[in-house]
XYZ file of C-alpha atoms in Angstrom:
301
model
C -10.061 15.687 -11.734
C -11.409 17.286 -14.890
C -12.536 15.308 -17.950
C -9.242 15.572 -19.834
C -7.187 14.305 -16.915
C -9.540 11.325 -16.534
C -9.271 10.493 -20.231
C -5.465 10.803 -20.140
C -5.244 8.499 -17.115
C -7.245 5.720 -18.743
C -5.506 6.227 -22.083
C -2.390 4.816 -20.422
C -4.317 1.539 -20.352
C -5.657 2.101 -23.901
C -9.161 2.311 -22.480
C -11.636 4.808 -24.008
C -14.402 5.985 -21.686
C -18.091 6.867 -21.878
C -19.149 10.283 -20.589
C -20.845 8.676 -17.549
C -17.581 6.947 -16.643
C -15.632 10.175 -17.093
C -18.067 11.918 -14.755
C -17.683 9.198 -12.104
C -13.896 9.692 -12.091
C -14.107 13.483 -12.181
C -14.743 16.167 -9.586
C -17.587 17.714 -11.596
C -20.776 18.505 -9.689
C -23.125 17.589 -12.541
C -22.683 15.530 -15.697
C -23.681 18.502 -17.838
C -20.366 20.139 -16.894
C -18.558 17.113 -18.289
C -20.644 17.169 -21.469
C -19.744 20.834 -22.003
C -16.037 20.195 -21.419
C -16.003 17.159 -23.719
C -17.690 19.081 -26.522
C -15.005 21.775 -26.328
C -12.152 19.271 -26.239
C -13.535 17.387 -29.258
C -14.008 20.610 -31.191
C -10.344 21.536 -30.626
C -9.142 18.001 -31.544
C -7.605 17.574 -28.089
C -9.673 14.420 -27.644
C -11.655 12.265 -30.090
C -15.101 10.690 -29.952
C -15.948 7.342 -31.529
C -19.567 6.405 -30.907
C -20.166 6.779 -27.163
C -16.454 6.625 -26.293
C -13.831 9.321 -25.763
C -10.057 8.984 -26.060
C -7.042 11.253 -26.499
C -6.018 9.092 -29.483
C -7.877 9.071 -32.804
C -8.007 5.294 -33.097
C -11.265 3.365 -33.440
C -9.474 0.061 -32.795
C -9.185 1.059 -29.126
C -12.976 1.033 -28.835
C -13.113 -2.388 -30.488
C -10.417 -3.609 -28.095
C -12.360 -2.305 -25.123
C -15.621 -3.931 -26.219
C -13.878 -7.302 -26.656
C -12.321 -6.917 -23.217
C -15.653 -5.967 -21.649
C -17.276 -9.068 -23.109
C -14.471 -11.322 -21.860
C -14.719 -9.709 -18.418
C -18.436 -10.533 -18.234
C -17.679 -14.124 -19.176
C -14.830 -14.585 -16.675
C -16.415 -12.729 -13.732
C -18.440 -15.726 -12.413
C -15.210 -17.731 -12.205
C -13.458 -14.850 -10.434
C -16.279 -14.555 -7.892
C -16.102 -18.288 -7.245
C -12.328 -18.088 -6.749
C -12.782 -15.145 -4.409
C -15.172 -17.119 -2.215
C -12.718 -20.034 -2.231
C -9.882 -17.750 -1.084
C -12.177 -16.545 1.698
C -12.363 -20.104 3.026
C -8.650 -20.099 3.888
C -7.502 -19.648 7.496
C -7.179 -16.092 8.823
C -8.694 -14.494 5.683
C -11.287 -11.885 6.653
C -12.183 -10.200 3.361
C -11.544 -10.703 -0.364
C -11.998 -8.367 -3.330
C -11.274 -8.640 -7.054
C -8.780 -6.011 -8.211
C -6.781 -5.149 -11.320
C -8.209 -4.784 -14.816
C -11.090 -7.207 -14.217
C -12.426 -4.997 -11.420
C -12.704 -2.246 -14.036
C -14.678 -4.458 -16.404
C -11.833 -5.475 -18.718
C -10.137 -8.821 -19.349
C -8.099 -10.334 -22.187
C -6.133 -13.486 -22.902
C -2.976 -12.016 -21.372
C -4.688 -10.969 -18.145
C -4.743 -12.422 -14.647
C -7.463 -12.424 -12.021
C -6.049 -10.296 -9.212
C -7.226 -10.399 -5.614
C -6.942 -7.947 -2.742
C -7.063 -9.765 0.598
C -7.556 -8.605 4.193
C -6.340 -10.977 6.899
C -6.561 -11.212 10.650
C -3.890 -9.263 12.560
C -0.520 -10.980 13.054
C -1.455 -13.789 10.652
C -1.017 -12.051 7.279
C 2.111 -13.963 6.275
C 0.653 -17.227 7.551
C -2.468 -16.763 5.399
C -0.431 -15.613 2.420
C 1.909 -18.606 2.601
C -0.995 -21.069 2.676
C -2.513 -19.450 -0.418
C 0.828 -19.422 -2.248
C 1.414 -23.080 -1.373
C -2.018 -23.932 -2.772
C -1.174 -22.085 -5.976
C 2.204 -23.816 -6.334
C 0.978 -27.317 -5.517
C -2.529 -27.503 -6.969
C -2.341 -24.869 -9.726
C 1.242 -25.653 -10.752
C 2.191 -22.087 -9.794
C -0.153 -20.594 -12.386
C -1.439 -17.159 -11.395
C -3.820 -16.885 -14.348
C -6.942 -17.211 -12.241
C -5.331 -16.946 -8.806
C -3.099 -13.872 -8.530
C -2.934 -13.106 -4.797
C -0.547 -10.176 -4.844
C -1.817 -7.675 -2.269
C -2.548 -8.376 1.401
C -3.252 -6.104 4.344
C -4.293 -6.963 7.894
C -7.451 -5.709 9.552
C -5.368 -3.934 12.198
C -3.908 -1.526 9.588
C -6.646 -0.830 7.064
C -5.443 2.593 5.946
C -3.540 2.586 2.621
C -0.439 4.722 3.109
C 0.246 5.566 -0.562
C -2.307 8.200 -1.498
C -2.300 9.139 -5.180
C -4.376 8.850 -8.342
C -3.281 5.273 -8.986
C -4.076 3.920 -5.505
C -7.364 5.849 -5.349
C -8.397 4.356 -8.697
C -7.469 0.837 -7.623
C -9.243 1.216 -4.292
C -12.532 2.586 -5.602
C -12.768 0.056 -8.439
C -12.370 -2.981 -6.175
C -15.109 -5.596 -6.477
C -15.565 -6.990 -2.947
C -16.920 -10.522 -2.698
C -16.580 -11.530 0.948
C -16.359 -10.056 4.443
C -18.825 -7.171 4.463
C -18.052 -5.796 7.942
C -14.281 -5.773 7.457
C -14.459 -4.398 3.923
C -16.771 -1.585 4.985
C -14.319 -0.745 7.769
C -11.583 -0.659 5.123
C -13.573 1.852 3.059
C -14.218 3.959 6.148
C -10.470 4.140 6.845
C -9.736 5.179 3.263
C -12.174 8.023 2.674
C -9.202 10.017 1.352
C -9.774 8.266 -2.018
C -12.862 10.453 -2.506
C -10.609 13.506 -2.452
C -9.466 12.229 -5.865
C -12.833 10.858 -6.999
C -15.782 12.401 -5.129
C -18.269 10.845 -7.592
C -16.913 7.290 -7.518
C -18.208 4.605 -5.157
C -17.336 0.938 -4.757
C -19.749 -1.534 -6.338
C -20.851 -3.862 -3.515
C -23.414 -5.933 -5.419
C -21.377 -9.139 -4.972
C -20.318 -8.511 -1.364
C -21.409 -11.268 1.014
C -21.478 -11.456 4.783
C -18.731 -13.443 6.411
C -19.518 -17.153 6.372
C -18.371 -19.989 8.575
C -15.017 -21.434 7.610
C -14.788 -25.105 6.576
C -13.627 -27.557 9.235
C -10.049 -27.804 7.934
C -9.684 -24.030 7.981
C -11.227 -23.601 11.436
C -8.932 -26.329 12.770
C -5.815 -24.549 11.487
C -7.013 -21.267 12.979
C -7.551 -22.919 16.373
C -4.171 -24.669 16.303
C -2.244 -21.524 15.396
C -4.259 -18.873 17.212
C -1.530 -18.532 19.831
C 2.012 -17.261 20.387
C 3.405 -20.148 18.339
C 1.299 -19.094 15.349
C 2.436 -15.500 15.767
C 6.084 -16.590 15.792
C 5.555 -18.589 12.607
C 4.037 -15.511 10.977
C 7.172 -13.491 11.814
C 9.436 -16.226 10.439
C 7.449 -16.505 7.200
C 7.679 -12.752 6.705
C 11.461 -12.781 7.169
C 11.936 -15.715 4.796
C 9.744 -14.166 2.094
C 11.396 -10.766 2.373
C 14.853 -12.308 2.147
C 13.846 -14.181 -1.006
C 12.356 -11.058 -2.610
C 15.409 -8.903 -1.879
C 17.561 -11.490 -3.599
C 15.209 -12.001 -6.546
C 14.265 -8.387 -7.315
C 17.605 -6.622 -7.144
C 16.639 -4.521 -10.165
C 14.419 -2.396 -7.901
C 16.143 0.372 -5.994
C 15.455 0.714 -2.271
C 12.665 3.298 -2.569
C 10.866 1.468 -5.378
C 11.239 -1.860 -3.583
C 9.618 -0.474 -0.451
C 6.547 0.512 -2.469
C 6.311 -2.296 -5.040
C 7.278 -5.103 -2.656
C 6.123 -3.582 0.602
C 6.584 -6.110 3.382
C 5.540 -5.197 6.913
C 3.650 -7.031 9.620
C 0.424 -5.652 8.152
C 1.096 -5.316 4.409
C 2.378 -7.621 1.679
C 2.582 -6.361 -1.898
C 4.028 -8.405 -4.730
C 4.296 -5.961 -7.634
C 7.825 -6.540 -9.013
C 7.023 -4.609 -12.195
C 6.517 -1.521 -10.012
C 3.354 -0.706 -11.932
C 2.278 2.101 -9.611
C 5.445 4.101 -10.231
C 5.355 3.396 -13.974
C 1.761 4.596 -14.264
C 2.438 7.806 -12.324
C 5.545 8.541 -14.419
C 3.665 7.836 -17.640
C 0.787 10.021 -16.482
C 3.129 12.926 -15.859
C 4.658 12.456 -19.313
C 1.205 12.529 -20.896
C 0.295 15.667 -18.959
C 3.523 17.294 -20.110
C 2.891 16.340 -23.750
C -0.628 17.772 -23.662
C 0.595 20.932 -21.955
C 3.182 21.495 -24.678
C 0.848 20.661 -27.538
C -2.194 22.637 -26.435
C -0.875 25.129 -23.869
C -2.918 23.526 -21.095
C -2.356 23.590 -17.358
C -2.481 20.007 -16.093
C -1.163 19.409 -12.580
C 1.469 16.709 -12.269
C 0.757 13.745 -10.032
C 2.839 12.660 -7.054
C 3.929 9.014 -6.847
């Protein structure tokens, strides 16, 4: 990715970037190449610079918005890390990472704390159901600080959708628990560096796997058998049936991506954000191409 494409991508989220951030999401060999490109883009009024931040929109309020969001993210991160460790205590959970906007250093009053969770094989739907029940019963179904919307099992660590959006989400994860499993996940998804060769996951909060509490270990022992596997299959079927009824607005192809439900993957993204971002990105590329006679490659969903 060149500097302009990086800026356009993050402009979808109204998020101006510093030159160091642009470099980390680019394919440039050295940051001086980015500095040279940025200077040319600013001179031609293709992008705009406000202080240390670059955007494709000449609007200083976006920088102010970002700075407020960065400050709120710093304030909420300790709570998110604590919640992540709590999620890790649940049966059959092997690794937990913070995802979404908070993992990129931004949070506002309308945001949620999203979590990406890796479970033991053949117990994904069991683990997911326990976490959802906790949210419904003890958090009154509030997802504000407990949005568990993406699960995979450790037997299928490779992410099948390979595009700019998934690469960005993957490499901005903030892992908090399950070092061995999470590192195996990164190893299986090296393809993300084809999009961002300069970007690496921040592991400063990543802890080794700890012993589960007694209640969690007891559940794992009781259901670590064929009976537990059968329950997992039943829970998957029940959840999928409910989702197909509830989210009829999604066509078949979009449903299979946004609400992916297999033995090893559970996604709950009814707003189909991945597809919307890719479509919006292509529109932005097209607009820039028309306005400035550029040659920006369209992304594949």
